[in-house]
Short mmCIF file of C-alpha atoms in Angstrom, two decimals:
data_model
loop_
_atom_site.label_atom_id
_atom_site.label_comp_id
_atom_site.label_asym_id
_atom_site.label_seq_id
_atom_site.Cartn_x
_atom_site.Cartn_y
_atom_site.Cartn_z
CA UNK A 11 25.88 2.16 0.33
CA UNK A 12 25.66 -0.35 -2.93
CA UNK A 13 24.83 -3.34 -2.41
CA UNK A 14 23.64 -6.42 -4.29
CA UNK A 15 20.43 -7.66 -2.97
CA UNK A 16 22.84 -10.96 -2.36
CA UNK A 17 24.54 -8.81 0.49
CA UNK A 18 21.53 -9.63 2.51
CA UNK A 19 19.91 -12.03 4.73
CA UNK A 20 16.17 -11.91 4.59
CA UNK A 21 14.13 -12.77 8.11
CA UNK A 22 10.67 -12.48 8.59
CA UNK A 23 7.70 -10.60 7.15
CA UNK A 24 7.16 -7.54 9.32
CA UNK A 25 4.37 -5.62 7.31
CA UNK A 26 2.54 -4.90 4.25
CA UNK A 27 0.62 -2.73 2.42
CA UNK A 28 -1.12 -2.53 -1.00
CA UNK A 29 1.78 -3.00 -2.99
CA UNK A 30 4.61 -4.23 -0.91
CA UNK A 31 5.68 -6.63 2.27
CA UNK A 32 7.82 -5.49 4.49
CA UNK A 33 10.84 -7.81 5.71
CA UNK A 34 13.01 -7.86 8.72
CA UNK A 35 16.58 -8.21 7.14
CA UNK A 36 20.56 -8.13 7.63
CA UNK A 37 23.41 -6.18 6.06
CA UNK A 38 25.89 -9.26 5.72
CA UNK A 39 28.87 -6.78 5.75
CA UNK A 40 28.03 -4.61 8.51
CA UNK A 41 25.78 -6.75 10.51
CA UNK A 42 23.18 -3.97 10.63
CA UNK A 43 19.16 -4.76 11.00
CA UNK A 44 17.22 -3.34 8.63
CA UNK A 45 14.09 -3.23 6.87
CA UNK A 46 13.37 -4.11 3.27
CA UNK A 47 10.20 -3.10 1.67
CA UNK A 48 9.76 -4.98 -1.44
CA UNK A 49 8.18 -4.29 -4.58
CA UNK A 50 6.91 -6.98 -6.87
CA UNK A 51 7.56 -4.96 -10.25
CA UNK A 52 5.04 -7.57 -11.80
CA UNK A 53 2.19 -5.81 -9.42
CA UNK A 54 3.20 -2.31 -10.67
CA UNK A 55 2.20 -3.21 -14.08
CA UNK A 56 0.84 0.72 -14.76
CA UNK A 57 2.08 4.15 -15.17
CA UNK A 58 1.11 5.74 -12.16
CA UNK A 59 1.61 2.50 -9.53
CA UNK A 60 5.44 3.27 -11.36
CA UNK A 61 5.36 7.01 -10.58
CA UNK A 62 4.04 6.75 -7.02
CA UNK A 63 7.36 4.21 -6.87
CA UNK A 64 9.71 6.58 -8.08
CA UNK A 65 7.83 9.67 -6.16
CA UNK A 66 8.03 7.91 -2.99
CA UNK A 67 11.83 6.93 -3.51
CA UNK A 68 13.07 10.34 -4.20
CA UNK A 69 10.99 12.07 -1.19
CA UNK A 70 12.81 9.69 0.89
CA UNK A 71 16.07 10.30 -0.48
CA UNK A 72 15.69 13.82 0.39
CA UNK A 73 14.38 13.78 4.25
CA UNK A 74 16.68 13.21 7.10
CA UNK A 75 15.17 13.75 10.39
CA UNK A 76 15.01 11.80 13.56
CA UNK A 77 11.34 11.07 13.75
CA UNK A 78 11.00 9.80 10.34
CA UNK A 79 12.78 6.39 9.11
CA UNK A 80 15.40 6.48 6.76
CA UNK A 81 16.07 5.08 3.32
CA UNK A 82 19.33 3.65 2.84
CA UNK A 83 18.97 2.76 -0.86
CA UNK A 84 17.39 1.02 -3.59
CA UNK A 85 18.20 -2.28 -5.17
CA UNK A 86 16.32 -2.94 -8.70
CA UNK A 87 16.20 -5.88 -9.95
CA UNK A 88 14.62 -8.12 -12.57
CA UNK A 89 11.57 -9.11 -10.79
CA UNK A 90 11.60 -6.67 -7.72
CA UNK A 91 12.74 -3.19 -6.39
CA UNK A 92 13.66 -2.95 -2.54
CA UNK A 93 14.06 0.35 -0.36
CA UNK A 94 16.25 -0.55 1.95
CA UNK A 95 15.28 1.25 5.21
CA UNK A 96 16.21 1.76 8.52
CA UNK A 97 14.76 -1.06 10.71
CA UNK A 98 12.03 0.74 13.53
CA UNK A 99 12.09 -1.54 16.65
CA UNK A 100 9.12 -1.56 18.19
CA UNK A 101 5.08 -1.28 17.46
CA UNK A 102 2.97 0.41 15.24
CA UNK A 103 0.71 3.15 17.33
CA UNK A 104 -2.31 0.89 16.08
CA UNK A 105 -0.44 -2.55 17.30
CA UNK A 106 0.26 -1.10 21.17
CA UNK A 107 -3.44 0.46 21.12
CA UNK A 108 -4.87 -2.83 20.43
CA UNK A 109 -2.31 -4.53 22.63
CA UNK A 110 -3.45 -1.99 25.80
CA UNK A 111 -6.98 -3.59 26.53
CA UNK A 112 -8.40 -0.45 28.13
CA UNK A 113 -4.84 1.24 28.88
CA UNK A 114 -4.51 4.61 27.96
CA UNK A 115 -2.00 7.25 27.47
CA UNK A 116 -1.65 8.95 30.23
CA UNK A 117 -1.42 13.27 29.85
CA UNK A 118 2.25 13.43 29.50
CA UNK A 119 2.61 10.63 27.07
CA UNK A 120 0.08 11.98 24.92
CA UNK A 121 2.16 15.32 24.85
CA UNK A 122 4.97 13.49 24.39
CA UNK A 123 3.56 11.49 21.06
CA UNK A 124 1.88 14.57 19.50
CA UNK A 125 4.70 16.82 19.81
CA UNK A 126 6.95 14.26 18.38
CA UNK A 127 4.92 13.82 15.74
CA UNK A 128 3.89 17.65 14.71
CA UNK A 129 8.06 17.54 14.77
CA UNK A 130 8.20 15.30 11.65
CA UNK A 131 4.71 17.40 10.44
CA UNK A 132 6.54 20.55 10.58
CA UNK A 133 9.80 19.17 8.81
CA UNK A 134 7.82 17.90 5.94
CA UNK A 135 5.62 20.14 5.44
CA UNK A 136 9.00 23.14 5.83
CA UNK A 137 9.89 20.55 2.90
CA UNK A 138 6.95 20.99 0.83
CA UNK A 139 6.38 17.59 1.48
CA UNK A 140 2.67 16.01 2.34
CA UNK A 141 2.55 12.38 3.43
CA UNK A 142 -0.97 12.01 2.56
CA UNK A 143 -1.35 8.80 4.68
CA UNK A 144 -0.58 9.73 8.40
CA UNK A 145 -2.64 7.10 10.77
CA UNK A 146 -2.02 4.88 13.65
CA UNK A 147 -0.45 2.03 11.13
CA UNK A 148 2.37 4.77 10.00
CA UNK A 149 3.84 5.43 13.17
CA UNK A 150 5.73 3.16 14.91
CA UNK A 151 6.34 3.57 18.47
CA UNK A 152 9.67 2.16 20.61
CA UNK A 153 9.52 0.79 24.59
CA UNK A 154 10.55 4.50 25.49
CA UNK A 155 7.53 5.59 23.29
CA UNK A 156 9.97 7.16 20.72
CA UNK A 157 8.14 8.07 17.50
CA UNK A 158 9.19 7.37 13.68
CA UNK A 159 6.80 8.20 10.79
CA UNK A 160 7.23 5.20 7.82
CA UNK A 161 5.34 4.55 4.55
CA UNK A 162 5.69 7.32 2.29
CA UNK A 163 4.13 5.65 -0.80
CA UNK A 164 1.59 8.16 -1.22
CA UNK A 165 3.62 11.31 -0.60
CA UNK A 166 4.05 13.71 -2.81
CA UNK A 167 5.90 17.25 -2.89
CA UNK A 168 4.18 20.30 -3.19
CA UNK A 169 5.31 23.54 -5.92
CA UNK A 170 4.47 26.52 -5.66
CA UNK A 171 1.23 27.88 -7.56
#
């Protein structure tokens, strides 16, 4: 896919982080709903932040796993860098737990979630990738408790010693 930003219709903000916001949008040609992680270039004013974004893109382009959010394309404009990502329907594990109040995962649900997380981490580590930010907010669960790991902004590729 090689799109222009005008090929997308943008909707509501669905997330935010230290350097980016995430917006739900639609690719007008395909009709696919995706998530756009939008970096403001003027907030990325030092070389470390720029290197971090380059590293995130490089790593995400290399990853293909059902438990890890997919990067479809990168659109670089004068003002913004857009990471066009798979839209993960559902809630973060943190939001889900908060919305439940006193409800807890039963043993089978817990086992199911932990297995998915371990499969994703095993995949990352087999490719010498460290996420560095695995936390409840960076795990999205759909209504069937299927998990996706998101936000590779702090990730790195380990090199041999």
